[in-house]
Coordinates of C-alpha atoms and ligand atoms in Angstrom, one line a residue:
X14 CA 9.6 0.6 -11.9
X15 CA 6.8 2.4 -10.1
X16 CA 8.5 5.7 -10.8
X17 CA 8.9 4.7 -14.4
X18 CA 5.2 3.9 -14.7
X19 CA 4.4 7.3 -13.2
X20 CA 6.6 9.0 -15.8
X21 CA 5.0 7.0 -18.6
X22 CA 1.5 8.1 -17.3
X23 CA 2.4 11.7 -17.1
X24 CA 4.8 11.8 -20.0
X25 CA 3.2 9.9 -22.9
X26 CA -0.5 10.6 -22.4
X27 CA -0.3 14.2 -23.3
X28 CA -2.9 13.9 -26.0
X29 CA -5.5 16.4 -24.9
X30 CA -4.6 20.0 -24.8
X31 CA -5.1 22.2 -21.8
X32 CA -8.1 24.3 -21.4
X33 CA -7.0 27.7 -20.3
X34 CA -9.6 30.2 -19.2
X35 CA -8.4 32.9 -16.9
X36 CA -11.3 34.5 -15.2
X37 CA -9.6 35.2 -11.9
X38 CA -12.7 34.8 -9.8
X39 CA -11.7 34.9 -6.1
X40 CA -11.5 31.5 -4.6
X41 CA -14.6 30.7 -2.6
X42 CA -13.9 29.3 0.8
X43 CA -16.5 26.7 2.0
X44 CA -18.1 28.2 5.2
X45 CA -17.5 26.5 8.5
X46 CA -20.8 24.8 9.4
X47 CA -22.4 26.4 12.5
X48 CA -23.9 23.9 14.9
X49 CA -27.6 24.2 15.4
X50 CA -27.6 23.3 19.1
X51 CA -25.9 21.7 22.1
X52 CA -27.8 19.0 23.8
X53 CA -26.4 16.8 26.7
X54 CA -22.9 17.6 25.7
X55 CA -23.4 16.7 22.0
X56 CA -22.9 19.3 19.3
X57 CA -25.6 19.0 16.6
X58 CA -25.1 19.9 13.0
X59 CA -27.5 19.8 10.1
X60 CA -26.8 19.1 6.4
X61 CA -29.4 19.1 3.7
X62 CA -28.7 17.5 0.3
X63 CA -30.7 19.3 -2.4
X64 CA -30.8 20.1 -6.0
X65 CA -29.5 23.4 -7.4
X66 CA -27.9 25.0 -10.3
X67 CA -24.7 27.0 -10.9
X68 CA -23.2 29.1 -13.7
X69 CA -19.7 27.8 -13.9
X70 CA -19.0 30.0 -16.9
X71 CA -21.0 33.1 -17.6
X72 CA -24.3 32.6 -19.3
X73 CA -24.6 28.8 -19.0
X74 CA -26.1 27.2 -16.0
X75 CA -25.7 23.5 -15.0
X76 CA -27.9 21.5 -12.8
X77 CA -26.1 20.6 -9.6
X78 CA -26.4 19.0 -6.2
X79 CA -25.2 20.5 -2.9
X80 CA -25.3 20.4 0.8
X81 CA -26.9 23.5 2.3
X82 CA -26.3 25.2 -1.1
X83 CA -26.0 24.7 -4.8
X84 CA -22.7 22.9 -5.1
X85 CA -20.4 21.2 -2.5
X86 CA -21.1 21.7 1.2
X87 CA -19.9 23.6 4.2
X88 CA -16.8 22.5 6.1
X89 CA -17.6 20.6 9.3
X90 CA -15.0 21.4 11.9
X91 CA -14.8 19.4 15.2
X92 CA -12.4 18.7 18.0
X93 CA -11.0 15.5 19.2
X94 CA -12.9 14.3 22.2
X95 CA -16.1 16.1 21.2
X96 CA -19.5 14.4 20.9
X97 CA -21.1 15.3 17.6
X98 CA -24.3 14.5 15.8
X99 CA -25.1 15.4 12.2
X100 CA -28.7 15.3 10.9
X101 CA -28.7 14.7 7.2
X102 CA -31.9 15.7 5.3
X103 CA -32.4 14.2 1.9
X104 CA -34.4 16.6 -0.4
X105 CA -33.3 14.7 -3.5
X106 CA -35.5 12.4 -5.6
X107 CA -32.9 9.7 -5.1
X108 CA -31.7 7.7 -2.1
X109 CA -28.4 9.1 -0.8
X110 CA -26.1 8.7 2.2
X111 CA -23.3 10.6 3.8
X112 CA -20.0 8.8 4.5
X113 CA -17.4 10.4 6.8
X114 CA -14.4 9.4 4.7
X115 CA -11.4 8.7 7.0
X116 CA -13.4 8.9 10.2
X117 CA -13.3 6.4 13.1
X118 CA -17.0 6.1 13.8
X119 CA -19.5 3.3 14.6
X120 CA -20.7 1.2 11.7
X121 CA -24.3 2.6 12.0
X122 CA -22.9 6.2 11.7
X123 CA -20.4 5.4 8.9
X124 CA -22.9 6.5 6.2
X125 CA -22.1 3.7 3.8
X126 CA -24.6 1.9 1.5
X127 CA -26.4 0.3 4.6
X128 CA -27.3 3.8 5.9
X129 CA -29.2 5.0 2.8
X130 CA -31.5 7.9 3.4
X131 CA -34.7 7.6 1.2
X132 CA -36.0 10.7 -0.6
X133 CA -37.6 13.3 1.8
X134 CA -36.2 11.4 4.8
X135 CA -33.5 12.2 7.4
X136 CA -30.7 10.3 9.1
X137 CA -28.8 11.0 12.3
X138 CA -25.1 10.2 12.6
X139 CA -23.7 10.5 16.0
X140 CA -20.2 9.7 17.3
X141 CA -17.4 10.8 19.5
X142 CA -14.4 12.3 17.7
X143 CA -11.7 9.8 18.7
X144 CA -8.9 10.4 16.3
X145 CA -6.1 13.0 15.9
X146 CA -6.2 16.2 13.9
X147 CA -6.8 15.5 10.2
X148 CA -8.4 16.8 7.0
X149 CA -11.2 14.3 6.2
X150 CA -14.1 14.7 3.9
X151 CA -17.7 13.6 3.4
X152 CA -19.7 12.4 0.4
X153 CA -22.5 10.0 -0.6
X154 CA -21.9 6.3 -0.7
X155 CA -24.8 4.4 -2.3
X156 CA -24.1 1.4 -4.6
X157 CA -24.4 2.5 -8.2
X158 CA -25.1 6.2 -7.7
X159 CA -22.1 7.5 -5.7
X160 CA -20.3 8.6 -8.9
X161 CA -23.3 10.6 -10.2
X162 CA -24.0 12.3 -6.8
X163 CA -20.4 13.3 -6.1
X164 CA -20.0 14.5 -9.7
X165 CA -23.0 16.7 -9.5
X166 CA -21.7 18.3 -6.3
X167 CA -22.2 16.4 -3.1
X168 CA -19.0 16.6 -1.1
X169 CA -17.5 18.6 1.7
X170 CA -14.5 18.8 4.1
X171 CA -14.5 17.4 7.6
X172 CA -11.7 18.9 9.7
X173 CA -10.6 17.6 13.0
X174 CA -8.5 19.7 15.4
X175 CA -6.8 18.6 18.6
X176 CA -4.4 20.0 21.3
X177 CA -1.4 18.6 19.5
X178 CA -2.2 20.4 16.3
X179 CA -2.9 23.6 18.2
X180 CA 0.5 23.5 19.8
X181 CA 2.3 23.3 16.5
X182 CA 3.5 26.5 15.0
X183 CA 1.5 26.2 11.7
X184 CA -0.6 28.6 9.8
X185 CA -4.2 28.2 11.1
X186 CA -6.4 31.1 10.1
X187 CA -9.1 29.4 8.0
X188 CA -9.5 30.9 4.6
X189 CA -6.6 33.3 5.1
X190 CA -3.4 31.3 5.6
X191 CA -5.1 27.9 6.1
X192 CA -6.9 27.2 2.8
X193 CA -9.1 24.4 1.8
X194 CA -8.5 23.3 -1.9
X195 CA -11.0 20.9 -3.3
X196 CA -9.9 19.8 -6.8
X197 CA -12.4 18.2 -9.1
X198 CA -12.2 17.7 -12.8
X199 CA -15.5 18.0 -14.8
X200 CA -16.5 17.4 -18.4
X201 CA -18.1 20.6 -19.7
X202 CA -20.0 20.4 -23.1
X203 CA -20.1 23.1 -25.8
X204 CA -23.0 24.8 -23.9
X205 CA -20.9 25.2 -20.8
X206 CA -22.8 22.5 -18.9
X207 CA -21.5 19.4 -17.4
X208 CA -23.4 16.1 -17.5
X209 CA -22.7 12.7 -16.1
X210 CA -23.3 10.0 -18.8
X211 CA -20.5 7.4 -18.4
X212 CA -20.0 5.2 -21.5
X213 CA -18.4 1.8 -21.2
X214 CA -14.9 3.2 -21.7
X215 CA -15.7 5.8 -19.0
X216 CA -16.6 3.0 -16.6
X217 CA -13.4 1.1 -17.4
X218 CA -11.1 4.1 -17.3
X219 CA -13.0 6.7 -15.2
X220 CA -15.1 9.7 -16.1
X221 CA -12.5 12.2 -17.1
X222 CA -13.1 15.8 -17.5
X223 CA -11.9 18.7 -19.7
X224 CA -11.7 21.4 -17.0
X225 CA -10.9 21.6 -13.3
X226 CA -12.9 23.1 -10.5
X227 CA -11.4 24.4 -7.3
X228 CA -13.9 24.8 -4.5
X229 CA -16.5 24.7 -7.2
X230 CA -15.3 27.4 -9.5
X231 CA -13.1 27.5 -12.7
X232 CA -9.8 29.4 -12.7
X233 CA -9.9 31.1 -9.4
X234 CA -7.3 33.2 -7.8
X235 CA -6.5 33.8 -4.1
X236 CA -4.6 36.6 -2.3
X237 CA -2.3 35.1 0.2
X238 CA 0.0 36.6 2.9
X239 CA 3.7 36.7 1.8
X240 CA 4.6 34.0 4.3
X241 CA 3.8 30.4 5.1
X242 CA 0.4 29.2 3.9
X243 CA -1.2 25.9 4.6
X244 CA -3.2 24.2 1.8
X245 CA -5.6 21.4 2.6
X246 CA -5.6 19.6 -0.7
X247 CA -8.4 17.1 -1.6
X248 CA -8.6 15.2 -4.9
X249 CA -12.4 15.1 -5.1
X250 CA -12.5 14.0 -8.7
X251 CA -14.4 10.9 -9.6
X252 CA -11.6 9.0 -11.2
X253 CA -8.9 11.4 -12.3
X254 CA -5.4 11.3 -10.7
X255 CA -3.8 14.7 -10.2
X256 CA -0.1 15.6 -10.1
X257 CA 0.2 18.9 -8.4
X258 CA 3.1 21.4 -8.8
X259 CA 3.7 25.0 -8.1
X260 CA 4.7 27.3 -11.0
X261 CA 6.8 30.1 -9.3
X262 CA 8.1 28.1 -6.3
X263 CA 10.3 25.0 -6.5
X264 CA 8.7 23.1 -3.7
X265 CA 6.2 22.7 -1.0
X266 CA 6.4 20.9 2.4
X267 CA 3.9 18.1 3.0
X268 CA 2.9 18.1 6.7
X269 CA -0.1 15.7 6.7
X270 CA -1.5 12.8 4.7
X271 CA -5.1 11.4 4.7
X272 CA -5.4 10.8 8.4
X273 CA -3.2 13.4 10.0
X274 CA 0.3 14.7 10.5
X275 CA 3.5 13.2 9.2
X276 CA 6.4 12.7 11.6
X277 CA 8.1 15.7 10.0
X278 CA 7.6 18.1 7.1
X279 CA 8.7 16.6 3.7
X280 CA 9.9 18.9 1.0
X281 CA 8.4 17.9 -2.4
X282 CA 8.5 19.3 -5.9
X283 CA 5.2 17.6 -6.7
X284 CA 2.4 15.7 -5.1
X285 CA 0.2 13.0 -6.7
X286 CA -3.3 12.5 -5.3
X287 CA -5.6 9.8 -6.5
X288 CA -9.4 10.3 -5.9
X289 CA -10.2 10.5 -2.2
X290 CA -6.7 11.2 -1.0
X291 CA -5.7 14.3 0.9
X292 CA -2.5 16.1 1.6
X293 CA -1.8 19.2 3.8
X294 CA 1.1 21.2 2.6
X295 CA 2.9 24.4 3.6
X296 CA 3.7 26.8 0.7
X297 CA 6.2 29.5 1.7
X298 CA 5.1 32.6 -0.2
X299 CA 7.9 34.6 1.3
X300 CA 10.1 32.9 -1.3
X301 CA 7.9 33.9 -4.2
X302 CA 8.8 36.6 -6.7
X303 CA 6.5 39.3 -7.8
X304 CA 4.6 37.2 -10.2
X305 CA 1.6 35.1 -9.1
X306 CA 2.3 31.5 -8.1
X307 CA 0.2 28.9 -9.9
X308 CA -1.0 25.6 -8.6
X309 CA -0.8 23.4 -11.6
X310 CA -2.7 20.2 -11.9
X311 CA -1.7 17.5 -14.4
X312 CA -4.1 14.6 -15.0
X313 CA -3.2 11.0 -15.8
X314 CA -4.6 11.8 -19.3
X315 CA -1.9 14.4 -19.8
X316 CA -4.1 17.5 -19.4
X317 CA -2.3 20.4 -17.7
X318 CA -4.5 22.9 -15.9
X319 CA -3.7 26.2 -14.2
X320 CA -5.9 25.2 -11.3
X321 CA -5.4 28.1 -8.8
X322 CA -3.5 31.3 -9.0
X323 CA -2.0 32.7 -5.7
X324 CA -1.2 36.4 -5.5
X325 CA 1.1 37.1 -2.6
X326 CA 0.4 40.4 -0.9
X327 CA 2.0 42.4 1.9
X328 CA 5.6 42.9 3.0
X329 CA 8.2 40.3 2.4
X330 CA 8.5 38.0 5.4
X331 CA 11.5 35.9 6.4
X332 CA 11.6 32.4 5.2
X333 CA 9.4 29.8 7.0
X334 CA 11.3 27.8 9.5
X335 CA 9.8 24.3 9.3
X336 CA 9.5 22.5 12.6
X337 CA 11.9 19.6 12.9
X338 CA 9.1 17.3 14.1
X339 CA 5.3 17.4 13.9
X340 CA 4.1 14.3 15.8
X341 CA 5.6 11.2 17.2
X342 CA 5.4 8.4 14.6
X343 CA 2.8 5.7 15.3
X344 CA 4.1 2.7 13.4
X345 CA 2.4 -0.6 13.8
X346 CA 5.1 -3.3 13.8
X347 CA 4.6 -6.1 11.3
X348 CA 5.2 -8.6 14.1
X349 CA 1.9 -7.6 15.7
X350 CA -0.1 -8.7 12.7
X351 CA -2.5 -11.6 13.4
X352 CA -3.0 -12.5 9.7
X353 CA -2.6 -11.3 6.1
X354 CA -5.5 -11.0 3.7
X355 CA -5.2 -10.6 0.0
X356 CA -7.2 -8.3 -2.3
X357 CA -6.8 -8.4 -6.1
X358 CA -8.3 -5.6 -8.1
X359 CA -9.1 -6.4 -11.6
X360 CA -11.3 -5.2 -14.5
X361 CA -13.2 -7.7 -16.5
X362 CA -15.1 -7.9 -19.7
X363 CA -18.0 -5.5 -20.1
X364 CA -17.0 -3.2 -17.3
X365 CA -17.1 -5.8 -14.6
X366 CA -14.9 -4.4 -11.9
X367 CA -13.9 -7.0 -9.3
X368 CA -12.0 -7.5 -6.1
X369 CA -10.9 -11.1 -5.7
X370 CA -13.0 -12.0 -8.7
X371 CA -16.2 -10.7 -7.2
X372 CA -18.4 -7.7 -7.7
X373 CA -20.1 -5.9 -4.8
X374 CA -23.1 -7.7 -3.3
X375 CA -25.0 -6.1 -0.5
X376 CA -25.9 -9.5 0.9
X377 CA -22.4 -10.9 1.0
X378 CA -19.9 -10.4 3.8
X379 CA -16.6 -10.8 2.0
X380 CA -14.3 -10.7 5.0
X381 CA -14.7 -11.3 8.8
X382 CA -12.2 -9.4 10.9
X383 CA -12.1 -10.1 14.7
X384 CA -12.5 -6.9 16.7
X385 CA -9.1 -5.9 18.2
X386 CA -7.0 -7.7 15.7
X387 CA -4.1 -6.2 13.7
X388 CA -4.0 -7.2 10.1
X389 CA -1.9 -6.9 7.0
X390 CA -3.9 -6.4 3.8
X391 CA -2.0 -7.1 0.7
X392 CA -3.6 -5.3 -2.3
X393 CA -2.6 -6.0 -5.8
X394 CA -3.6 -4.1 -9.0
X395 CA -3.7 -6.8 -11.6
X396 CA -4.7 -4.4 -14.4
X397 CA -1.2 -4.0 -15.7
X398 CA -2.3 -5.0 -19.2
X399 CA -5.0 -2.3 -19.2
X400 CA -2.7 0.3 -17.7
X401 CA -5.4 1.0 -15.2
X402 CA -4.6 2.6 -11.8
X403 CA -6.9 2.0 -8.8
X404 CA -7.3 3.8 -5.5
X405 CA -8.0 1.5 -2.5
X406 CA -10.0 2.9 0.4
X407 CA -10.7 1.1 3.7
X408 CA -13.4 2.3 6.0
X409 CA -13.1 2.3 9.8
X410 CA -9.3 2.5 10.1
X411 CA -6.3 4.7 9.3
X412 CA -3.7 2.3 8.1
X413 CA 0.1 2.5 7.5
X414 CA 1.8 1.4 4.3
X415 CA 4.3 -1.3 5.0
X416 CA 5.7 -1.6 1.6
X417 CA 5.1 -0.9 -2.1
X418 CA 6.3 -3.6 -4.4
X419 CA 8.6 -4.8 -1.6
X420 CA 10.1 -1.5 -0.8
X421 CA 9.3 0.8 2.2
X422 CA 7.1 3.7 1.3
X423 CA 8.5 7.2 0.8
X424 CA 8.4 9.4 3.8
X425 CA 5.3 11.3 2.6
X426 CA 3.4 8.1 2.4
X427 CA 4.5 6.9 5.8
X428 CA 1.8 8.7 7.8
X429 CA -1.8 7.7 8.6
X430 CA -3.6 6.8 5.4
X431 CA -7.1 5.6 4.4
X432 CA -6.8 5.6 0.6
X433 CA -3.8 4.4 -1.4
X434 CA -3.0 4.7 -5.1
X435 CA -2.0 1.5 -6.9
X436 CA -0.4 1.9 -10.3
X437 CA -1.0 -0.9 -12.8
X438 CA 0.8 -4.0 -11.5
X439 CA 1.5 -2.6 -8.0
X440 CA 1.4 -4.8 -4.9
X441 CA 1.0 -2.8 -1.7
X442 CA 0.9 -4.1 1.9
X443 CA -0.8 -2.0 4.5
X444 CA -1.3 -2.7 8.2
X445 CA -4.1 -1.6 10.5
X446 CA -5.6 -2.2 13.9
X447 CA -9.3 -3.0 13.7
X448 CA -9.9 -2.0 17.3
X449 CA -12.7 0.6 17.3
X450 CA -16.1 -0.7 16.6
X451 CA -17.8 -3.9 15.5
X452 CA -20.1 -3.9 12.5
X453 CA -20.2 -3.9 8.7
X454 CA -17.8 -1.6 6.8
X455 CA -16.7 -1.2 3.2
X456 CA -13.4 -1.4 1.2
X457 CA -13.3 -0.4 -2.4
X458 CA -11.7 1.3 -5.3
X459 CA -12.2 5.1 -4.9
X460 CA -12.4 5.6 -8.6
X461 CA -16.1 6.1 -8.4
X462 CA -17.0 4.5 -11.7
X463 CA -15.1 1.4 -10.6
X464 CA -16.8 1.5 -7.2
X465 CA -20.2 1.9 -8.7
X466 CA -19.6 -1.0 -11.1
X467 CA -18.6 -3.6 -8.5
X468 CA -15.1 -2.9 -7.2
X469 CA -16.2 -2.9 -3.6
X470 CA -16.5 -5.4 -0.8
X471 CA -17.7 -5.6 2.8
X472 CA -15.9 -6.6 5.9
X473 CA -17.6 -7.4 9.2
X474 CA -15.6 -6.5 12.4
X475 CA -16.8 -9.1 14.8
X476 CA -16.7 -8.8 18.6
X477 CA -15.5 -12.0 20.2
Ligands
CU501 CU1 -10.4 1.2 -9.6

């Protein structure tokens, strides 16, 4: 049924034609952020959110937002065990915040709506990196304006390394054979500018675009070595689901999901990412022919984009030998769960987006979770009639999917996750240990128009 729904989504909604523009600009690689100082064993970073502008197509400039630049932000790269602190400066006219999506950090450093940074003010997040190697990301998280701020450019990658990932024989030269790929659809107008003016249907169904940006540019290309190349894929779109395939190679091997490595590489012909989700894949360009290989992105509106063109260079290498195992699986047995909570996602009249019938209220604690407990959260998308997918994100934990509509998850969805796609009518059970930090955290739909219009709640992790 779930597969059928997916086919219906990608098969029958092909109403809008593709926008094909081949400019072939070289793919920009977000720079690794240099730390500004070391102090008492803590590595300090600095991010500044500011206004800017960018010419996405020649001759037309769009107002944007960015961290330490005009659009998007640098990649923050840290090691497990490291003490880090990030000072965030807000040079916007609006309140903002920076949430470390997927990170296991204290509530006061989580960067959610309770850590808003007023205009011209700064905020310091500090934490010890406690979790395994993963590709996380960061973005604003203020109630009502997250969609606009992310859309206009505020987002960046947050990569964690550890000894285990170093010991694996995987491509790891950043920007060469280990390539960040931030995918975002945007709605450009006739003047070549993009604006964020969601109508009521946009709130209900998400602010869809008519072009796709990769690392902040249209139609880029990238020279790659003719061997295994690791892509760190992020769907950084506001509300658009992406189905990714390769034109020129039959498959790719997924090695990591949101929160880190899978047990073993999983060969896939396509990958579906909802907003906020990540996947790391190995693409073996030794198996490519002489033509470029194109990363194609199909949206749940049926648009098909040539998102990124890869041009393999160099001598033909031998085929990549995938490792048999990556990391030992860390499953949480269902028998360890202390309780089950239920969350029903549903759209209402007039764009009222609810979880368990309620819209987000900063003064309401929706759920109280005892520190150290293990819980099953059963999430249901009750928007079957509206054919509306949702993307459920939980702060503070990496969870495991127990089952999807009663069936165990596919292997690629069996690793650590912080965001999960729910097709209309889906019921998904996840399990997590809430054992890190006490404090107030968020759960919400990661379709940002839904989040901004109420589909969010708060849970308080309480120390005994
Ligand atoms: Cu939603």
